[in-house]
XYZ file of N, CA, C and O in Angstrom:
700
model
N 12.854 13.815 -1.413
C 11.921 13.673 -1.196
C 11.406 13.545 0.515
O 12.099 13.064 1.427
N 10.114 13.880 0.556
C 9.714 13.528 2.186
C 8.844 12.850 2.498
O 9.092 12.673 3.836
N 7.659 12.861 1.181
C 6.690 11.662 1.625
C 6.306 10.758 1.429
O 6.650 10.832 0.029
N 5.867 9.533 1.382
C 5.199 8.677 0.987
C 4.044 7.706 1.167
O 4.163 7.850 2.896
N 3.728 7.448 0.060
C 2.495 6.792 1.073
C 2.841 5.391 0.477
O 3.382 5.195 -0.579
N 2.365 3.999 1.330
C 2.974 2.469 1.160
C 1.898 1.569 1.219
O 0.803 2.204 2.260
N 1.467 0.944 0.717
C 0.816 -0.111 0.963
C 1.184 -1.223 0.994
O 2.358 -1.950 0.811
N 0.288 -2.095 2.715
C 1.112 -3.379 3.156
C 0.215 -4.406 2.801
O -0.905 -4.129 3.380
N 0.273 -5.487 2.893
C -0.682 -6.929 2.456
C 0.534 -8.128 2.381
O 1.678 -8.179 2.083
N -0.518 -8.965 3.046
C 0.127 -10.197 3.521
C -1.301 -11.158 3.625
O -2.133 -10.271 4.098
N -1.282 -12.253 2.803
C -2.257 -13.806 2.726
C -1.586 -14.371 2.767
O -2.269 -15.740 3.064
N -0.121 -15.465 3.527
C 0.465 -16.250 3.999
C 1.489 -15.682 5.574
O 1.602 -15.202 5.921
N 1.143 -16.974 5.814
C 1.554 -16.796 7.233
C 0.732 -16.414 7.989
O -0.390 -16.033 8.305
N 1.328 -15.969 9.167
C 0.953 -14.865 10.508
C 0.197 -13.510 9.672
O 1.776 -12.779 9.915
N -0.372 -13.286 8.983
C -0.457 -11.993 8.155
C -0.070 -10.840 8.992
O 0.282 -9.902 8.829
N -1.239 -10.968 9.721
C -1.050 -9.458 10.928
C 0.857 -9.057 11.766
O 1.513 -8.423 11.658
N 1.024 -10.042 11.843
C 2.990 -10.188 12.369
C 3.482 -9.530 11.598
O 4.414 -8.598 11.237
N 3.060 -9.829 9.647
C 4.375 -9.552 8.720
C 3.910 -7.699 8.339
O 4.369 -7.146 8.021
N 2.383 -7.878 8.491
C 1.977 -6.250 8.267
C 3.298 -5.340 9.212
O 3.819 -4.366 9.198
N 2.722 -5.988 10.621
C 3.761 -5.216 11.608
C 5.233 -5.034 11.474
O 5.682 -4.520 12.242
N 5.032 -6.024 10.738
C 6.880 -6.318 11.263
C 7.706 -5.178 9.865
O 8.505 -4.479 9.548
N 6.641 -5.115 8.966
C 6.679 -3.819 7.925
C 6.969 -2.808 7.890
O 7.714 -1.900 8.354
N 5.809 -2.503 9.666
C 5.596 -1.204 9.996
C 6.975 -0.870 10.440
O 7.760 0.262 10.789
N 7.352 -2.108 11.610
C 8.803 -1.641 11.950
C 10.084 -1.624 11.055
O 11.066 -0.876 11.756
N 9.849 -1.965 10.008
C 10.820 -1.946 9.371
C 11.381 -0.678 9.102
O 12.469 -0.020 8.720
N 9.943 -0.159 8.419
C 10.222 1.458 8.306
C 10.438 2.405 9.426
O 10.369 3.240 8.986
N 10.176 1.622 10.734
C 11.117 2.867 11.546
C 10.385 3.452 11.815
O 8.895 4.123 12.194
N 11.178 4.686 12.538
C 10.779 6.343 12.751
C 10.300 6.621 11.298
O 9.689 8.353 11.464
N 10.063 6.746 10.089
C 10.035 7.638 9.253
C 8.302 7.289 9.029
O 8.007 7.782 8.425
N 8.056 6.566 10.233
C 6.079 6.491 10.093
C 6.068 7.252 10.647
O 5.705 7.951 12.227
N 4.901 7.775 9.917
C 3.796 8.848 10.952
C 2.399 8.044 11.665
O 2.006 8.553 12.067
N 2.007 7.827 10.672
C 0.614 7.404 10.649
C -0.435 5.697 10.007
O 0.925 5.673 8.867
N -0.874 5.035 10.634
C -0.894 3.795 10.001
C -2.454 3.528 9.883
O -3.096 4.433 10.938
N -2.825 3.170 8.708
C -4.655 3.102 8.492
C -4.608 2.152 9.040
O -3.966 1.314 9.976
N -6.251 1.773 9.233
C -6.453 0.740 10.079
C -6.594 -1.027 9.362
O -5.879 -0.838 8.022
N -6.494 -1.979 9.156
C -6.068 -2.931 8.669
C -8.085 -3.348 8.652
O -9.161 -3.409 8.907
N -7.550 -4.414 7.235
C -8.627 -5.119 6.270
C -8.354 -5.560 5.424
O -7.567 -6.279 5.518
N -9.680 -6.951 5.548
C -9.389 -8.186 5.010
C -9.991 -7.997 4.201
O -11.462 -7.707 3.634
N -9.066 -8.649 2.663
C -9.844 -7.857 1.496
C -9.273 -9.480 1.322
O -8.794 -10.078 0.997
N -10.717 -9.529 0.128
C -10.699 -10.831 -1.253
C -9.139 -10.699 -2.026
O -8.739 -9.370 -2.445
N -8.677 -12.042 -2.675
C -7.328 -11.652 -3.189
C -8.041 -11.102 -4.907
O -8.956 -10.651 -5.031
N -6.893 -10.038 -5.307
C -6.910 -9.202 -6.210
C -6.676 -9.859 -7.706
O -4.715 -10.428 -7.658
N -6.646 -10.200 -8.780
C -6.013 -10.688 -9.756
C -6.050 -12.287 -9.439
O -6.940 -12.667 -10.861
N -5.120 -12.810 -9.444
C -5.549 -14.191 -9.367
C -6.494 -14.834 -7.642
O -5.785 -14.897 -6.913
N -7.750 -15.228 -7.854
C -8.150 -15.167 -7.144
C -7.878 -16.304 -6.485
O -9.127 -16.721 -5.032
N -7.719 -17.466 -6.451
C -7.047 -19.149 -6.077
C -6.316 -18.748 -4.998
O -5.163 -19.307 -5.556
N -6.221 -17.976 -3.808
C -5.574 -17.763 -3.101
C -5.906 -17.433 -1.287
O -7.478 -17.131 -2.039
N -5.537 -17.639 -0.607
C -6.232 -16.774 0.838
C -6.508 -15.165 0.675
O -6.005 -14.543 -0.118
N -7.651 -14.624 1.974
C -7.265 -12.992 1.953
C -6.509 -12.832 2.554
O -5.994 -13.483 3.063
N -6.471 -11.356 2.067
C -5.252 -10.429 2.295
C -5.965 -10.057 3.753
O -7.089 -9.612 4.134
N -4.587 -9.213 4.256
C -4.649 -7.982 5.386
C -3.785 -7.210 4.550
O -2.802 -7.287 4.327
N -4.582 -5.524 4.570
C -3.979 -5.034 4.162
C -4.496 -4.008 4.646
O -5.199 -3.694 5.853
N -3.193 -2.639 4.816
C -3.443 -1.198 5.741
C -2.434 -0.201 4.682
O -2.074 -0.794 3.469
N -2.072 0.851 4.739
C -1.525 1.793 4.118
C -0.639 2.405 5.495
O -1.530 2.977 6.323
N 0.621 2.917 5.040
C 1.624 3.302 6.145
C 2.614 5.019 5.425
O 1.914 5.192 3.909
N 1.396 6.033 5.550
C 1.883 7.186 5.617
C 3.427 7.346 6.085
O 3.461 6.990 7.177
N 4.140 7.543 5.112
C 5.690 7.777 6.233
C 6.280 9.549 5.857
O 5.958 9.794 4.508
N 7.499 9.707 6.513
C 8.340 10.943 6.135
C 9.490 10.535 6.773
O 10.234 10.597 7.644
N 10.222 11.125 5.352
C 12.110 11.439 5.708
C 12.170 12.272 4.681
O 12.250 11.839 3.789
N 13.007 13.410 5.277
C 13.107 14.294 4.421
C 14.364 13.867 3.203
O 14.974 14.624 3.117
N 15.417 13.242 3.964
C 16.239 13.174 3.196
C 15.912 11.707 2.097
O 17.088 10.894 1.533
N 15.338 11.016 2.153
C 15.135 9.578 1.089
C 14.371 10.382 0.241
O 13.150 10.887 -0.006
N 14.590 9.502 -1.316
C 14.363 9.404 -2.498
C 13.200 8.783 -2.479
O 13.336 7.489 -1.726
N 12.551 8.799 -3.680
C 11.536 7.546 -4.197
C 12.077 6.006 -4.196
O 11.546 5.006 -4.024
N 13.499 6.239 -4.419
C 14.544 5.120 -4.524
C 14.538 4.195 -3.557
O 15.070 3.170 -3.058
N 14.746 5.372 -2.525
C 15.027 4.799 -0.935
C 13.556 4.203 -0.491
O 13.634 3.433 0.112
N 12.348 4.562 -0.916
C 11.079 4.139 -0.533
C 11.344 2.853 -1.139
O 10.935 1.323 -0.343
N 11.586 2.745 -2.129
C 11.476 1.316 -3.271
C 12.128 0.046 -2.467
O 11.870 -0.739 -1.649
N 13.631 0.955 -1.860
C 14.544 -0.046 -1.122
C 13.899 -0.876 0.155
O 14.503 -1.992 0.483
N 13.250 0.421 0.863
C 13.094 0.107 1.935
C 11.688 -1.005 1.974
O 11.882 -1.583 2.616
N 11.020 -0.573 1.207
C 10.227 -1.773 0.752
C 10.618 -3.264 0.802
O 10.014 -4.056 0.735
N 11.364 -3.588 -0.435
C 12.329 -4.162 -0.596
C 12.728 -5.359 0.267
O 12.965 -5.971 1.499
N 13.153 -4.504 1.643
C 14.025 -5.178 2.694
C 12.774 -5.155 3.615
O 12.488 -6.580 4.475
N 11.608 -4.561 3.477
C 10.839 -5.189 4.549
C 9.627 -6.603 3.720
O 9.775 -7.336 4.516
N 10.020 -6.725 2.967
C 9.645 -7.995 2.145
C 10.518 -9.257 2.598
O 9.798 -10.212 3.096
N 11.710 -8.767 1.989
C 12.587 -9.651 2.195
C 12.897 -10.155 3.907
O 12.778 -11.059 3.640
N 12.305 -9.084 4.575
C 12.383 -10.153 6.338
C 11.430 -10.285 6.294
O 11.210 -11.172 7.463
N 10.325 -10.573 5.917
C 9.424 -11.466 5.993
C 9.497 -13.009 5.453
O 8.266 -13.162 5.111
N 10.521 -12.872 4.538
C 10.686 -14.029 4.286
C 10.248 -14.297 2.276
O 9.814 -15.071 1.692
N 9.415 -12.845 1.708
C 9.044 -12.736 0.953
C 9.695 -13.511 -0.690
O 10.669 -12.709 -0.998
N 9.788 -14.239 -1.112
C 9.427 -14.452 -2.021
C 8.813 -14.628 -3.734
O 8.138 -15.062 -3.539
N 9.642 -13.519 -4.711
C 8.624 -13.528 -5.586
C 8.756 -14.795 -6.737
O 9.380 -15.183 -6.936
N 7.183 -15.073 -7.307
C 7.084 -16.299 -8.271
C 6.724 -15.226 -9.564
O 5.756 -14.618 -9.855
N 7.957 -15.309 -10.001
C 7.616 -14.782 -11.908
C 6.705 -15.666 -12.608
O 6.581 -14.761 -13.626
N 6.335 -16.557 -12.215
C 5.292 -17.555 -12.746
C 3.648 -16.643 -12.667
O 2.935 -17.345 -13.013
N 3.952 -16.368 -11.497
C 2.440 -15.751 -10.338
C 2.670 -14.743 -10.339
O 2.514 -14.516 -9.048
N 2.432 -13.755 -11.071
C 2.093 -12.297 -11.247
C 1.481 -11.797 -9.716
O 2.430 -10.749 -9.097
N 0.607 -11.756 -9.605
C -0.871 -11.774 -8.311
C -1.084 -12.775 -7.551
O -1.793 -13.010 -6.496
N 0.311 -13.601 -7.267
C -0.039 -14.807 -6.656
C -0.142 -14.412 -4.957
O 0.458 -13.272 -4.275
N -0.462 -15.771 -4.007
C 0.544 -15.364 -2.454
C 1.384 -14.632 -2.517
O 2.643 -15.116 -3.258
N 1.239 -14.155 -1.128
C 2.869 -13.792 -0.384
C 2.456 -13.309 1.279
O 1.809 -12.888 1.489
N 3.750 -13.324 1.906
C 3.574 -12.910 3.062
C 4.018 -12.269 2.886
O 3.244 -12.325 3.982
N 4.494 -11.485 2.512
C 4.530 -9.170 2.687
C 4.445 -8.332 0.893
O 5.742 -9.192 0.573
N 4.096 -8.096 0.644
C 3.839 -7.047 0.090
C 4.406 -5.889 0.256
O 2.626 -5.117 1.071
N 4.863 -4.879 0.206
C 4.780 -3.124 0.444
C 4.723 -2.726 -1.223
O 6.235 -2.635 -1.945
N 4.270 -1.849 -1.796
C 4.043 -1.272 -2.825
C 4.549 0.550 -2.320
O 3.424 0.949 -1.274
N 5.007 1.050 -3.182
C 5.076 2.671 -2.831
C 4.128 3.439 -3.486
O 4.075 2.583 -5.169
N 3.231 3.502 -3.160
C 2.107 4.077 -3.701
C 2.170 5.922 -4.464
O 2.245 5.674 -5.874
N 2.487 6.643 -3.754
C 3.154 7.733 -4.308
C 4.229 8.600 -3.512
O 4.432 8.206 -1.958
N 4.864 9.103 -4.203
C 5.792 10.411 -3.356
C 5.682 12.000 -3.617
O 5.593 11.725 -4.327
N 6.010 12.255 -2.278
C 5.962 14.024 -3.207
C 7.061 14.276 -2.315
O 7.865 14.188 -1.281
N 7.954 15.576 -3.357
C 8.954 16.135 -2.423
C 8.740 17.118 -1.497
O 7.808 17.224 -0.690
N 10.080 17.809 -1.396
C 10.349 19.027 -0.079
C 9.020 19.857 -0.613
O 8.234 20.851 0.443
N 8.149 20.159 -1.223
C 7.686 21.377 -1.545
C 5.994 20.606 -1.836
O 5.564 21.675 -2.069
N 6.125 19.804 -1.650
C 4.373 18.783 -1.825
C 4.586 18.479 -3.325
O 3.507 18.548 -3.111
N 5.584 18.982 -3.983
C 5.064 18.407 -5.628
C 4.863 16.852 -5.661
O 5.912 15.889 -5.301
N 3.921 16.271 -6.818
C 4.573 14.624 -6.713
C 5.476 14.541 -7.321
O 5.875 14.794 -8.338
N 5.967 13.027 -6.850
C 7.115 12.787 -7.900
C 6.681 11.645 -8.977
O 5.693 10.708 -8.402
N 7.013 12.227 -9.959
C 6.372 10.970 -11.062
C 8.390 9.835 -11.919
O 9.023 10.767 -11.250
N 7.919 9.228 -12.012
C 8.919 7.932 -12.721
C 8.258 6.972 -13.329
O 7.140 6.663 -12.992
N 8.781 6.619 -14.603
C 8.165 5.602 -15.412
C 9.631 5.054 -15.341
O 9.635 4.239 -16.477
N 10.193 4.491 -14.215
C 11.370 3.703 -14.289
C 10.503 2.218 -14.260
O 9.303 1.789 -13.828
N 11.506 1.414 -14.994
C 10.664 -0.166 -15.223
C 10.528 -0.519 -13.220
O 9.353 -1.411 -13.261
N 11.751 -0.347 -12.880
C 11.299 -1.036 -11.516
C 10.047 -0.096 -10.262
O 10.263 -0.270 -9.340
N 9.891 1.001 -10.796
C 9.697 2.265 -9.902
C 8.801 3.531 -11.183
O 9.273 3.913 -11.269
N 7.119 2.897 -10.851
C 6.197 3.640 -11.723
C 5.996 4.142 -10.281
O 5.018 3.561 -9.422
N 5.688 5.810 -10.482
C 5.179 6.483 -9.788
C 3.921 7.599 -10.380
O 4.422 8.407 -11.829
N 2.783 7.860 -9.589
C 2.765 7.161 -8.794
C 2.339 5.853 -9.351
O 2.515 5.192 -10.238
N 2.020 4.730 -8.295
C 1.820 3.571 -8.645
C 0.665 3.221 -10.049
O -0.353 4.163 -9.469
N 0.858 2.975 -11.103
C -0.561 2.533 -11.687
C -1.145 1.910 -11.546
O -2.363 2.120 -12.861
N -1.349 1.252 -11.023
C -3.512 0.492 -10.697
C -4.059 1.011 -9.368
O -4.892 0.331 -8.983
N -3.066 2.138 -8.934
C -3.381 2.310 -7.380
C -5.042 2.636 -7.612
O -5.651 2.104 -6.444
N -5.168 3.652 -8.650
C -6.410 3.998 -8.715
C -7.532 2.919 -8.858
O -8.693 3.399 -9.041
N -7.586 1.366 -9.784
C -8.578 0.779 -9.213
C -7.769 -0.837 -8.756
O -8.548 -1.223 -8.251
N -7.465 -0.033 -7.096
C -7.553 -0.988 -6.276
C -7.982 -0.437 -4.553
O -7.933 0.565 -4.050
N -9.068 -1.102 -4.662
C -9.843 -0.477 -3.188
C -9.333 -0.628 -1.812
O -9.108 0.398 -0.625
N -8.634 -1.399 -1.644
C -7.680 -2.209 -1.007
C -6.621 -0.862 -0.820
O -6.262 -1.405 0.491
N -6.495 -0.339 -1.598
C -5.200 0.444 -1.457
C -6.286 2.229 -0.714
O -5.709 2.537 0.227
N -7.010 2.220 -1.921
C -7.670 3.682 -1.717
C -8.560 3.516 -0.242
O -8.140 4.674 0.147
N -9.072 2.697 0.499
C -10.186 3.020 1.245
C -8.934 2.431 2.318
O -9.589 3.823 3.280
N -8.321 2.101 2.893
C -7.086 2.267 3.693
C -6.723 4.077 3.780
O -6.283 4.562 4.903
N -6.050 3.644 3.149
C -5.416 5.659 2.345
C -6.257 6.907 3.246
O -6.409 7.728 4.134
N -8.002 6.444 2.904
C -9.356 7.538 2.811
C -8.658 7.551 4.726
O -9.413 8.706 5.029
N -8.495 6.461 5.116
C -8.663 6.558 6.961
C -7.568 7.487 6.879
O -7.789 8.197 8.772
N -6.839 7.740 6.846
C -5.609 8.310 7.129
C -5.330 9.475 6.725
O -4.596 10.688 6.989
N -5.891 10.492 5.233
C -5.758 10.863 4.463
C -7.724 11.023 3.778
O -7.183 11.267 2.522
N -8.048 12.244 4.653
C -9.415 11.651 4.393
C -9.709 12.702 3.200
O -11.025 12.023 2.319
N -9.324 13.320 2.717
C -9.055 14.715 1.443
C -7.533 14.382 0.693
O -7.309 15.398 0.156
N -7.085 12.666 0.549
C -5.956 12.997 -0.254
C -6.608 12.732 -1.729
O -7.493 12.331 -2.005
N -5.401 12.830 -1.911
C -5.636 12.849 -3.379
C -4.687 12.459 -4.215
O -2.887 11.522 -4.031
N -4.846 11.322 -5.303
C -3.319 10.287 -6.160
C -3.150 10.797 -7.035
O -3.955 11.222 -7.900
N -1.818 11.928 -6.999
C -1.610 12.413 -8.244
C -1.618 11.412 -9.393
O -1.786 11.134 -9.749
N -2.738 12.395 -10.527
C -2.516 12.002 -11.819
C -3.978 11.452 -11.807
O -4.354 11.327 -13.113
N -4.547 11.201 -11.261
C -5.973 10.712 -11.135
C -7.304 11.432 -10.349
O -8.357 11.398 -10.464
N -7.024 12.404 -9.147
C -8.203 12.977 -8.761
C -7.821 12.435 -6.852
O -7.413 11.515 -6.186
N -9.016 12.613 -6.507
C -9.789 12.558 -5.314
C -9.943 10.954 -4.575
O -10.338 10.362 -5.159
N -9.405 10.564 -3.738
C -9.499 9.778 -3.179
C -10.615 8.480 -2.971
O -11.458 7.957 -3.393
N -11.449 9.626 -2.380
C -12.778 9.549 -2.399
C -13.748 9.259 -3.755
O -14.474 8.188 -3.880
N -13.705 10.065 -4.359
C -13.645 10.015 -5.895
C -13.187 8.295 -6.553
O -14.351 7.902 -7.227
N -12.069 8.246 -6.589
C -11.854 7.324 -6.889
C -12.395 6.104 -6.745
O -13.141 4.927 -7.258
N -12.715 5.990 -5.417
C -13.194 4.767 -4.748
C -14.597 4.965 -4.994
O -14.893 3.759 -4.710
N -15.311 5.718 -5.094
C -17.297 5.727 -4.989
C -17.339 5.265 -7.083
O -18.626 5.307 -6.998
N -16.400 5.302 -7.657
C -16.588 5.411 -8.739
C -16.524 3.459 -9.466
O -16.341 2.739 -8.669
N -17.540 3.680 -10.536
C -17.801 2.023 -10.493
C -16.015 1.947 -11.373
O -15.716 2.404 -12.201
N -15.608 1.048 -11.336
C -16.180 -0.560 -10.734
C -15.363 -0.361 -9.096
O -16.122 -1.696 -8.211
N -15.069 -0.046 -8.683
C -14.290 0.245 -7.435
C -15.527 0.133 -6.562
O -15.356 -0.256 -5.180
N -16.446 1.084 -6.551
C -17.388 0.697 -5.622
C -17.803 -0.325 -5.289
O -18.088 -0.828 -3.869
N -18.052 -1.724 -6.075
C -18.658 -3.121 -5.688
C -17.531 -3.505 -4.734
O -17.944 -4.359 -3.940
N -16.207 -3.271 -5.030
C -15.161 -4.008 -4.716
C -14.751 -3.505 -3.400
O -14.572 -4.039 -2.397
N -15.527 -1.736 -3.019
C -15.216 -1.426 -1.673
C -15.802 -2.266 -0.615
O -15.331 -2.272 0.305
N -16.862 -2.637 -1.613
C -18.050 -3.542 -0.405
C -17.789 -4.781 -0.114
O -18.032 -5.870 1.391
N -16.502 -5.597 -0.709
C -16.003 -6.575 -0.357
C -14.565 -6.630 1.159
O -14.398 -7.266 1.363
N -14.718 -4.942 1.218
C -13.358 -4.945 2.152
C -13.395 -5.324 3.925
O -15.067 -4.952 3.939
N -13.316 -5.691 4.059
C -13.821 -5.755 5.763
C -12.419 -4.988 6.642
O -11.972 -5.625 6.918
N -13.679 -4.183 7.564
C -12.443 -2.877 8.487
C -12.206 -4.143 9.550
O -13.325 -5.041 9.879
N -10.910 -4.499 10.013
C -10.519 -5.151 11.232
C -10.458 -4.399 12.587
O -9.069 -4.320 12.733
N -11.152 -4.064 12.973
C -11.112 -3.290 14.121
C -10.505 -3.718 15.119
O -9.674 -3.211 16.578
N -10.262 -5.356 15.093
C -10.251 -6.159 16.273
C -8.530 -6.241 16.116
O -7.641 -7.082 17.096
N -7.315 -6.296 14.919
C -6.351 -5.513 14.840
C -6.147 -4.690 14.923
O -6.080 -3.552 14.189
N -4.861 -4.194 15.570
C -4.430 -2.480 15.902
C -2.355 -3.385 14.899
O -1.667 -4.038 15.154
N -1.803 -2.192 14.277
C -0.873 -2.699 13.679
C 0.613 -1.251 14.634
O 1.736 -1.912 14.910
N -0.233 -0.639 15.744
C 0.687 0.246 16.494
C -0.479 0.180 17.940
O -1.161 -0.448 17.926
N 0.494 0.312 18.340
C 0.121 0.563 20.169
C 0.151 1.358 20.347
O 0.552 2.291 20.094
N -1.198 1.823 21.956
C -1.299 3.128 21.865
C -0.096 3.665 22.842
O -0.687 4.613 23.496
N 0.660 3.056 23.399
C 1.589 3.655 23.850
C 2.818 3.925 23.297
O 3.545 4.060 22.637
């Protein structure tokens, strides 16, 4: 596998530092990072707002399972503790593998319990689609279509209005 889109989010502690640590943990595989968006919590609304971004990463030697392991390593480095009682609860860092493409540019499909590809709810999440459009304006979510079409369809169109671009926050330096 060569290319992956990962969604990163944090709503506990130093949210921006947690996102930066995720980008740092992914290291040289990172090709581009979206802008940062402040977003209301999704699913369980009784929690603080999130900072979210999307990362495009490339590694010719990585498999889909490798991307999942890298995501979990980044979460562990940020002190992520999974609460089995609160599925969409607050977290220091959440890294989701959204989609993976192989060497030929074909999407990787998986229905494993721990790794469903493409991510089964990405098409329903403005906080994934909007930042992804920043880095791939003509991108497509495998099995669902153009990112812009998905974001502009109801009910996401109204969700997208709740995303606040945070141009004052950067994940990558200019040097």
